[in-house]
């Protein structure tokens, strides 16, 4: 099967500022360093109708990667193919058909919808760009789209500020669906919402996938959220994919130590197990130049190895990669019986 | 309203810091608090007859969806009246004093010193143009706790206490030079600077990564254990409250609908809404049963005379729409406002 999307060895850096002042400051500081890539050596695929979760903390490069798939940022290296065709080019040089097939839903629905235009306008615009519909067809299609996200037809005349967060996110999803895409990039679409509303939106996304066979790249920082939505999970740390596998593989130990930290951070399980070393990423500062990026926060680092050598990509199974110096059996030894192991290993009744 | 008054829990299994644990008067008592907001020419109650207490050293969680009145209730601890709102009834007693009767001037020595606030968004709490160390010093000096060099020393000590690395160095930075997690640690340092009796936390981790949230929750637990402070923790995520609170109160459409010790609430939630909120917490362990999921949204413009949750409740009966519900003690220290709760217990097979 040809994957829907195939991302291979992608590296993305943000260019340093080109302004006179910025260049002068750099010259004065004799700063000739290359910018640290926001994403490096990223390779993964998304199959038709599949949900791939992209998980990591702020600054891990999740959004950068999604934006490059949408053509909003150009990778410096690597390639991206959509249904086998190369798409490594900016959005304005992509064919209309490709634009239609890749849609984006943003974190904050309040700021992604035009507050001064009715829902009618937002949906209608997408339809007008991609389809040539008659007045009646256009009206019917808009009503159908609203119905598919469980909003009454009356919402067509509302302005975004009159919508709650959950309703606005439904409109944003309807707008993406209007294009009849094959892939929707969902960038933290739940984080601005209440947990109860999050649950409703997750259910809606599943339902829409069942009826339209759309694939999702679902970006989140909370692993618990993706547990019952994703087919596969890609874990990103400081721009590198540190683990990827099927959802079962990711939630069953042995994990990458960073995945173990993310699992341990899920609220509602009492005191967290991981030590103080596992501070927020920013406290540790930027990733070290050499060795494993996660080494400064890792409880199981091997002195003399992890800070020196780049970690190898280990294939725990044909579908499961881990970027780590610790072998699967070493990781199993330290993780099974720890918090993350206990949770995933225990039957549901005991865990609650 | 007698049934709605939260009486100090009898000993039993009332969690560690329950009101009974330390004996005597609770630190905070809220009695029949009603707060109105002006909507055009009408006053609409957003908080209705809410009563609860917070014991000394106790952490009470206040849960509910956006718009349920939880933040409005929490801000009543400060005697804050937002523009266009009024306290229409009730009392907030803090350490024996009625806060709502105090003038701003009388509140001044209490706010920030005896009751402090950690709001949701740290970036908008800190002054962007002032070094963060200076902002802590200002709090210490403002309340006459310490001044000059002493205040700076205490600031560095506080930064160490909230787990900021190289505290002296951090004190010289501006807010934008810190990450979201570090900014929230600075705000917590300001909140605990004067060793308050009560700290009010309004969704303090919602804007942060889960990893950062986990560290902050550990930090708050640690600080509370060490200082013996009481806390009121407001969140829409019951998972977070499960981790940090001794007791949890659940609000819906401005009313308290259930209050119980944390373990009791999670093991035997009685109100259908509480069950829905618990089911909504994203979990790794198992997918929740479909029947418990919350449907629809809280619509305040369309509330029935009876139970506000009735339109969304999978168990509602015609009476639910007409008969107002009152909090009732169903077990020692477990109160619920649902007349069907005893029947539902039978249906609640896991």
PDB file of N, CA and C in Angstrom, chain B residues 255-335:
ATOM      1  N   UNK B 255     -24.356  26.236  40.865  1.00  0.00           N
ATOM      2  CA  UNK B 255     -24.704  25.591  42.125  1.00  0.00           C
ATOM      3  C   UNK B 255     -23.725  24.473  42.446  1.00  0.00           C
ATOM      4  N   UNK B 256     -23.543  24.257  43.750  1.00  0.00           N
ATOM      5  CA  UNK B 256     -22.747  23.102  44.170  1.00  0.00           C
ATOM      6  C   UNK B 256     -23.644  21.875  44.039  1.00  0.00           C
ATOM      7  N   UNK B 257     -23.158  20.847  43.359  1.00  0.00           N
ATOM      8  CA  UNK B 257     -24.021  19.676  43.173  1.00  0.00           C
ATOM      9  C   UNK B 257     -23.471  18.443  43.891  1.00  0.00           C
ATOM     10  N   UNK B 258     -22.205  18.478  44.256  1.00  0.00           N
ATOM     11  CA  UNK B 258     -21.670  17.352  45.018  1.00  0.00           C
ATOM     12  C   UNK B 258     -20.390  17.783  45.705  1.00  0.00           C
ATOM     13  N   UNK B 259     -20.188  17.288  46.921  1.00  0.00           N
ATOM     14  CA  UNK B 259     -18.945  17.559  47.638  1.00  0.00           C
ATOM     15  C   UNK B 259     -18.618  16.338  48.495  1.00  0.00           C
ATOM     16  N   UNK B 260     -17.362  15.913  48.406  1.00  0.00           N
ATOM     17  CA  UNK B 260     -16.972  14.702  49.133  1.00  0.00           C
ATOM     18  C   UNK B 260     -15.461  14.644  49.244  1.00  0.00           C
ATOM     19  N   UNK B 261     -14.950  13.840  50.192  1.00  0.00           N
ATOM     20  CA  UNK B 261     -13.510  13.595  50.211  1.00  0.00           C
ATOM     21  C   UNK B 261     -13.083  12.996  48.868  1.00  0.00           C
ATOM     22  N   UNK B 262     -11.849  13.324  48.430  1.00  0.00           N
ATOM     23  CA  UNK B 262     -11.425  12.995  47.067  1.00  0.00           C
ATOM     24  C   UNK B 262     -11.605  11.511  46.724  1.00  0.00           C
ATOM     25  N   UNK B 263     -11.094  10.628  47.565  1.00  0.00           N
ATOM     26  CA  UNK B 263     -11.149   9.204  47.228  1.00  0.00           C
ATOM     27  C   UNK B 263     -12.595   8.750  47.116  1.00  0.00           C
ATOM     28  N   UNK B 264     -13.426   9.227  48.031  1.00  0.00           N
ATOM     29  CA  UNK B 264     -14.845   8.876  48.031  1.00  0.00           C
ATOM     30  C   UNK B 264     -15.518   9.360  46.739  1.00  0.00           C
ATOM     31  N   UNK B 265     -15.188  10.604  46.354  1.00  0.00           N
ATOM     32  CA  UNK B 265     -15.817  11.168  45.152  1.00  0.00           C
ATOM     33  C   UNK B 265     -15.450  10.357  43.906  1.00  0.00           C
ATOM     34  N   UNK B 266     -14.194   9.943  43.829  1.00  0.00           N
ATOM     35  CA  UNK B 266     -13.759   9.216  42.638  1.00  0.00           C
ATOM     36  C   UNK B 266     -14.216   7.766  42.658  1.00  0.00           C
ATOM     37  N   UNK B 267     -14.298   7.176  43.831  1.00  0.00           N
ATOM     38  CA  UNK B 267     -14.725   5.781  43.899  1.00  0.00           C
ATOM     39  C   UNK B 267     -16.231   5.638  43.798  1.00  0.00           C
ATOM     40  N   UNK B 268     -16.949   6.589  44.430  1.00  0.00           N
ATOM     41  CA  UNK B 268     -18.409   6.500  44.402  1.00  0.00           C
ATOM     42  C   UNK B 268     -19.025   7.843  44.071  1.00  0.00           C
ATOM     43  N   UNK B 269     -18.802   8.350  42.855  1.00  0.00           N
ATOM     44  CA  UNK B 269     -19.446   9.602  42.477  1.00  0.00           C
ATOM     45  C   UNK B 269     -20.949   9.355  42.422  1.00  0.00           C
ATOM     46  N   UNK B 270     -21.763  10.263  42.992  1.00  0.00           N
ATOM     47  CA  UNK B 270     -23.199  10.024  43.048  1.00  0.00           C
ATOM     48  C   UNK B 270     -23.964  10.838  42.029  1.00  0.00           C
ATOM     49  N   UNK B 271     -23.521  12.054  41.770  1.00  0.00           N
ATOM     50  CA  UNK B 271     -24.270  12.893  40.843  1.00  0.00           C
ATOM     51  C   UNK B 271     -23.917  12.491  39.408  1.00  0.00           C
ATOM     52  N   UNK B 272     -24.926  12.370  38.529  1.00  0.00           N
ATOM     53  CA  UNK B 272     -24.629  11.982  37.141  1.00  0.00           C
ATOM     54  C   UNK B 272     -23.627  12.924  36.471  1.00  0.00           C
ATOM     55  N   UNK B 273     -23.675  14.206  36.849  1.00  0.00           N
ATOM     56  CA  UNK B 273     -22.730  15.147  36.249  1.00  0.00           C
ATOM     57  C   UNK B 273     -21.303  14.848  36.693  1.00  0.00           C
ATOM     58  N   UNK B 274     -21.132  14.543  37.961  1.00  0.00           N
ATOM     59  CA  UNK B 274     -19.794  14.212  38.459  1.00  0.00           C
ATOM     60  C   UNK B 274     -19.264  12.977  37.727  1.00  0.00           C
ATOM     61  N   UNK B 275     -20.149  12.018  37.540  1.00  0.00           N
ATOM     62  CA  UNK B 275     -19.730  10.816  36.820  1.00  0.00           C
ATOM     63  C   UNK B 275     -19.272  11.157  35.408  1.00  0.00           C
ATOM     64  N   UNK B 276     -20.003  12.052  34.759  1.00  0.00           N
ATOM     65  CA  UNK B 276     -19.628  12.464  33.407  1.00  0.00           C
ATOM     66  C   UNK B 276     -18.284  13.170  33.403  1.00  0.00           C
ATOM     67  N   UNK B 277     -18.067  14.038  34.399  1.00  0.00           N
ATOM     68  CA  UNK B 277     -16.791  14.772  34.471  1.00  0.00           C
ATOM     69  C   UNK B 277     -15.637  13.802  34.692  1.00  0.00           C
ATOM     70  N   UNK B 278     -15.854  12.802  35.530  1.00  0.00           N
ATOM     71  CA  UNK B 278     -14.792  11.824  35.786  1.00  0.00           C
ATOM     72  C   UNK B 278     -14.516  11.035  34.507  1.00  0.00           C
ATOM     73  N   UNK B 279     -15.593  10.679  33.799  1.00  0.00           N
ATOM     74  CA  UNK B 279     -15.418   9.912  32.563  1.00  0.00           C
ATOM     75  C   UNK B 279     -14.695  10.722  31.494  1.00  0.00           C
ATOM     76  N   UNK B 280     -14.775  12.056  31.602  1.00  0.00           N
ATOM     77  CA  UNK B 280     -14.148  12.906  30.585  1.00  0.00           C
ATOM     78  C   UNK B 280     -12.645  13.069  30.782  1.00  0.00           C
ATOM     79  N   UNK B 281     -12.134  12.701  31.947  1.00  0.00           N
ATOM     80  CA  UNK B 281     -10.693  12.854  32.184  1.00  0.00           C
ATOM     81  C   UNK B 281      -9.962  11.878  31.274  1.00  0.00           C
ATOM     82  N   UNK B 282      -9.052  12.391  30.442  1.00  0.00           N
ATOM     83  CA  UNK B 282      -8.351  11.458  29.564  1.00  0.00           C
ATOM     84  C   UNK B 282      -7.499  10.482  30.381  1.00  0.00           C
ATOM     85  N   UNK B 283      -7.665   9.225  30.124  1.00  0.00           N
ATOM     86  CA  UNK B 283      -6.971   8.195  30.903  1.00  0.00           C
ATOM     87  C   UNK B 283      -6.268   7.242  29.969  1.00  0.00           C
ATOM     88  N   UNK B 284      -5.229   6.645  30.474  1.00  0.00           N
ATOM     89  CA  UNK B 284      -4.518   5.645  29.704  1.00  0.00           C
ATOM     90  C   UNK B 284      -5.142   4.275  29.908  1.00  0.00           C
ATOM     91  N   UNK B 285      -5.718   4.064  31.081  1.00  0.00           N
ATOM     92  CA  UNK B 285      -6.057   2.691  31.500  1.00  0.00           C
ATOM     93  C   UNK B 285      -7.142   2.031  30.670  1.00  0.00           C
ATOM     94  N   UNK B 286      -8.296   2.649  30.571  1.00  0.00           N
ATOM     95  CA  UNK B 286      -9.392   1.971  29.898  1.00  0.00           C
ATOM     96  C   UNK B 286     -10.336   3.006  29.340  1.00  0.00           C
ATOM     97  N   UNK B 287     -10.998   2.647  28.282  1.00  0.00           N
ATOM     98  CA  UNK B 287     -11.944   3.587  27.719  1.00  0.00           C
ATOM     99  C   UNK B 287     -13.210   3.572  28.566  1.00  0.00           C
ATOM    100  N   UNK B 288     -13.819   4.741  28.697  1.00  0.00           N
ATOM    101  CA  UNK B 288     -14.978   4.864  29.573  1.00  0.00           C
ATOM    102  C   UNK B 288     -16.226   4.346  28.890  1.00  0.00           C
ATOM    103  N   UNK B 289     -17.149   3.937  29.695  1.00  0.00           N
ATOM    104  CA  UNK B 289     -18.427   3.477  29.169  1.00  0.00           C
ATOM    105  C   UNK B 289     -19.158   4.647  28.525  1.00  0.00           C
ATOM    106  N   UNK B 290     -19.783   4.402  27.394  1.00  0.00           N
ATOM    107  CA  UNK B 290     -20.412   5.468  26.629  1.00  0.00           C
ATOM    108  C   UNK B 290     -21.538   6.178  27.367  1.00  0.00           C
ATOM    109  N   UNK B 291     -22.272   5.463  28.207  1.00  0.00           N
ATOM    110  CA  UNK B 291     -23.444   6.045  28.847  1.00  0.00           C
ATOM    111  C   UNK B 291     -23.095   7.181  29.807  1.00  0.00           C
ATOM    112  N   UNK B 292     -21.893   7.141  30.357  1.00  0.00           N
ATOM    113  CA  UNK B 292     -21.533   8.139  31.358  1.00  0.00           C
ATOM    114  C   UNK B 292     -21.056   9.441  30.726  1.00  0.00           C
ATOM    115  N   UNK B 293     -20.770   9.406  29.408  1.00  0.00           N
ATOM    116  CA  UNK B 293     -20.180  10.590  28.789  1.00  0.00           C
ATOM    117  C   UNK B 293     -21.121  11.786  28.848  1.00  0.00           C
ATOM    118  N   UNK B 294     -20.531  12.942  29.030  1.00  0.00           N
ATOM    119  CA  UNK B 294     -21.326  14.167  29.048  1.00  0.00           C
ATOM    120  C   UNK B 294     -21.740  14.508  27.633  1.00  0.00           C
ATOM    121  N   UNK B 295     -23.010  14.838  27.492  1.00  0.00           N
ATOM    122  CA  UNK B 295     -23.518  15.235  26.181  1.00  0.00           C
ATOM    123  C   UNK B 295     -23.805  16.724  26.228  1.00  0.00           C
ATOM    124  N   UNK B 296     -23.625  17.375  25.097  1.00  0.00           N
ATOM    125  CA  UNK B 296     -24.038  18.775  24.993  1.00  0.00           C
ATOM    126  C   UNK B 296     -23.221  19.711  25.859  1.00  0.00           C
ATOM    127  N   UNK B 297     -23.708  20.904  26.000  1.00  0.00           N
ATOM    128  CA  UNK B 297     -22.981  21.950  26.692  1.00  0.00           C
ATOM    129  C   UNK B 297     -23.867  22.592  27.739  1.00  0.00           C
ATOM    130  N   UNK B 298     -23.197  23.218  28.711  1.00  0.00           N
ATOM    131  CA  UNK B 298     -23.918  24.009  29.698  1.00  0.00           C
ATOM    132  C   UNK B 298     -24.482  25.257  29.014  1.00  0.00           C
ATOM    133  N   UNK B 299     -25.801  25.370  28.990  1.00  0.00           N
ATOM    134  CA  UNK B 299     -26.432  26.545  28.385  1.00  0.00           C
ATOM    135  C   UNK B 299     -27.190  27.291  29.466  1.00  0.00           C
ATOM    136  N   UNK B 300     -26.616  28.395  29.891  1.00  0.00           N
ATOM    137  CA  UNK B 300     -27.203  29.105  31.025  1.00  0.00           C
ATOM    138  C   UNK B 300     -28.471  29.849  30.651  1.00  0.00           C
ATOM    139  N   UNK B 301     -28.648  30.087  29.323  1.00  0.00           N
ATOM    140  CA  UNK B 301     -29.820  30.854  28.910  1.00  0.00           C
ATOM    141  C   UNK B 301     -31.064  29.966  28.917  1.00  0.00           C
ATOM    142  N   UNK B 302     -30.887  28.692  29.157  1.00  0.00           N
ATOM    143  CA  UNK B 302     -32.005  27.770  28.980  1.00  0.00           C
ATOM    144  C   UNK B 302     -32.031  26.746  30.120  1.00  0.00           C
ATOM    145  N   UNK B 303     -31.987  27.252  31.359  1.00  0.00           N
ATOM    146  CA  UNK B 303     -31.968  26.336  32.495  1.00  0.00           C
ATOM    147  C   UNK B 303     -33.393  26.079  32.987  1.00  0.00           C
ATOM    148  N   UNK B 304     -33.715  24.827  33.306  1.00  0.00           N
ATOM    149  CA  UNK B 304     -35.039  24.535  33.853  1.00  0.00           C
ATOM    150  C   UNK B 304     -35.156  25.043  35.294  1.00  0.00           C
ATOM    151  N   UNK B 305     -36.374  25.053  35.825  1.00  0.00           N
ATOM    152  CA  UNK B 305     -36.575  25.487  37.216  1.00  0.00           C
ATOM    153  C   UNK B 305     -35.974  24.484  38.192  1.00  0.00           C
ATOM    154  N   UNK B 306     -35.965  23.237  37.788  1.00  0.00           N
ATOM    155  CA  UNK B 306     -35.451  22.189  38.672  1.00  0.00           C
ATOM    156  C   UNK B 306     -33.950  22.085  38.605  1.00  0.00           C
ATOM    157  N   UNK B 307     -33.457  20.880  38.403  1.00  0.00           N
ATOM    158  CA  UNK B 307     -32.021  20.632  38.362  1.00  0.00           C
ATOM    159  C   UNK B 307     -31.455  21.195  37.064  1.00  0.00           C
ATOM    160  N   UNK B 308     -30.395  22.004  37.167  1.00  0.00           N
ATOM    161  CA  UNK B 308     -29.806  22.625  35.983  1.00  0.00           C
ATOM    162  C   UNK B 308     -29.241  21.608  35.007  1.00  0.00           C
ATOM    163  N   UNK B 309     -28.871  20.444  35.524  1.00  0.00           N
ATOM    164  CA  UNK B 309     -28.230  19.436  34.681  1.00  0.00           C
ATOM    165  C   UNK B 309     -29.253  18.558  33.953  1.00  0.00           C
ATOM    166  N   UNK B 310     -30.520  18.664  34.350  1.00  0.00           N
ATOM    167  CA  UNK B 310     -31.543  17.752  33.810  1.00  0.00           C
ATOM    168  C   UNK B 310     -31.531  17.638  32.276  1.00  0.00           C
ATOM    169  N   UNK B 311     -31.399  18.775  31.525  1.00  0.00           N
ATOM    170  CA  UNK B 311     -31.452  18.645  30.070  1.00  0.00           C
ATOM    171  C   UNK B 311     -30.335  17.764  29.499  1.00  0.00           C
ATOM    172  N   UNK B 312     -29.237  17.619  30.225  1.00  0.00           N
ATOM    173  CA  UNK B 312     -28.118  16.825  29.703  1.00  0.00           C
ATOM    174  C   UNK B 312     -28.008  15.470  30.396  1.00  0.00           C
ATOM    175  N   UNK B 313     -28.883  15.226  31.362  1.00  0.00           N
ATOM    176  CA  UNK B 313     -28.693  14.069  32.227  1.00  0.00           C
ATOM    177  C   UNK B 313     -29.299  12.814  31.604  1.00  0.00           C
ATOM    178  N   UNK B 314     -28.527  11.731  31.526  1.00  0.00           N
ATOM    179  CA  UNK B 314     -29.079  10.508  30.945  1.00  0.00           C
ATOM    180  C   UNK B 314     -30.142   9.856  31.831  1.00  0.00           C
ATOM    181  N   UNK B 315     -30.243  10.270  33.091  1.00  0.00           N
ATOM    182  CA  UNK B 315     -31.166   9.633  34.030  1.00  0.00           C
ATOM    183  C   UNK B 315     -32.353  10.517  34.388  1.00  0.00           C
ATOM    184  N   UNK B 316     -32.526  11.665  33.687  1.00  0.00           N
ATOM    185  CA  UNK B 316     -33.497  12.633  34.194  1.00  0.00           C
ATOM    186  C   UNK B 316     -34.937  12.129  34.024  1.00  0.00           C
ATOM    187  N   UNK B 317     -35.770  12.553  34.955  1.00  0.00           N
ATOM    188  CA  UNK B 317     -37.205  12.245  34.951  1.00  0.00           C
ATOM    189  C   UNK B 317     -37.946  13.579  34.919  1.00  0.00           C
ATOM    190  N   UNK B 318     -39.237  13.563  34.606  1.00  0.00           N
ATOM    191  CA  UNK B 318     -39.957  14.844  34.526  1.00  0.00           C
ATOM    192  C   UNK B 318     -39.791  15.723  35.776  1.00  0.00           C
ATOM    193  N   UNK B 319     -39.803  15.120  36.967  1.00  0.00           N
ATOM    194  CA  UNK B 319     -39.650  15.934  38.185  1.00  0.00           C
ATOM    195  C   UNK B 319     -38.345  16.716  38.203  1.00  0.00           C
ATOM    196  N   UNK B 320     -37.301  16.141  37.588  1.00  0.00           N
ATOM    197  CA  UNK B 320     -35.984  16.787  37.621  1.00  0.00           C
ATOM    198  C   UNK B 320     -36.051  18.192  37.031  1.00  0.00           C
ATOM    199  N   UNK B 321     -36.953  18.375  36.035  1.00  0.00           N
ATOM    200  CA  UNK B 321     -37.029  19.670  35.367  1.00  0.00           C
ATOM    201  C   UNK B 321     -37.801  20.698  36.196  1.00  0.00           C
ATOM    202  N   UNK B 322     -38.581  20.223  37.157  1.00  0.00           N
ATOM    203  CA  UNK B 322     -39.437  21.142  37.897  1.00  0.00           C
ATOM    204  C   UNK B 322     -39.030  21.337  39.354  1.00  0.00           C
ATOM    205  N   UNK B 323     -38.451  20.290  39.982  1.00  0.00           N
ATOM    206  CA  UNK B 323     -38.133  20.388  41.410  1.00  0.00           C
ATOM    207  C   UNK B 323     -36.674  20.782  41.628  1.00  0.00           C
ATOM    208  N   UNK B 324     -36.444  21.929  42.269  1.00  0.00           N
ATOM    209  CA  UNK B 324     -35.065  22.308  42.565  1.00  0.00           C
ATOM    210  C   UNK B 324     -34.414  21.262  43.468  1.00  0.00           C
ATOM    211  N   UNK B 325     -33.131  21.057  43.277  1.00  0.00           N
ATOM    212  CA  UNK B 325     -32.403  20.070  44.074  1.00  0.00           C
ATOM    213  C   UNK B 325     -31.553  20.761  45.129  1.00  0.00           C
ATOM    214  N   UNK B 326     -31.481  20.142  46.295  1.00  0.00           N
ATOM    215  CA  UNK B 326     -30.668  20.698  47.374  1.00  0.00           C
ATOM    216  C   UNK B 326     -29.590  19.689  47.741  1.00  0.00           C
ATOM    217  N   UNK B 327     -28.458  20.208  48.192  1.00  0.00           N
ATOM    218  CA  UNK B 327     -27.404  19.302  48.671  1.00  0.00           C
ATOM    219  C   UNK B 327     -27.927  18.539  49.878  1.00  0.00           C
ATOM    220  N   UNK B 328     -27.682  17.253  49.883  1.00  0.00           N
ATOM    221  CA  UNK B 328     -28.168  16.405  50.951  1.00  0.00           C
ATOM    222  C   UNK B 328     -27.034  15.481  51.373  1.00  0.00           C
ATOM    223  N   UNK B 329     -26.898  15.290  52.659  1.00  0.00           N
ATOM    224  CA  UNK B 329     -25.797  14.413  53.102  1.00  0.00           C
ATOM    225  C   UNK B 329     -26.228  12.955  52.921  1.00  0.00           C
ATOM    226  N   UNK B 330     -25.566  12.283  51.989  1.00  0.00           N
ATOM    227  CA  UNK B 330     -25.978  10.936  51.624  1.00  0.00           C
ATOM    228  C   UNK B 330     -25.153   9.916  52.398  1.00  0.00           C
ATOM    229  N   UNK B 331     -23.969  10.347  52.787  1.00  0.00           N
ATOM    230  CA  UNK B 331     -23.057   9.572  53.632  1.00  0.00           C
ATOM    231  C   UNK B 331     -22.386  10.615  54.495  1.00  0.00           C
ATOM    232  N   UNK B 332     -21.755  10.195  55.579  1.00  0.00           N
ATOM    233  CA  UNK B 332     -21.029  11.200  56.351  1.00  0.00           C
ATOM    234  C   UNK B 332     -20.025  11.923  55.443  1.00  0.00           C
ATOM    235  N   UNK B 333     -20.068  13.243  55.470  1.00  0.00           N
ATOM    236  CA  UNK B 333     -19.177  14.133  54.695  1.00  0.00           C
ATOM    237  C   UNK B 333     -19.324  14.009  53.170  1.00  0.00           C
ATOM    238  N   UNK B 334     -20.319  13.300  52.691  1.00  0.00           N
ATOM    239  CA  UNK B 334     -20.560  13.237  51.246  1.00  0.00           C
ATOM    240  C   UNK B 334     -21.955  13.799  50.965  1.00  0.00           C
ATOM    241  N   UNK B 335     -21.972  14.977  50.294  1.00  0.00           N
ATOM    242  CA  UNK B 335     -23.260  15.600  50.008  1.00  0.00           C
ATOM    243  C   UNK B 335     -23.507  15.623  48.514  1.00  0.00           C
TER     244      UNK B 335
END
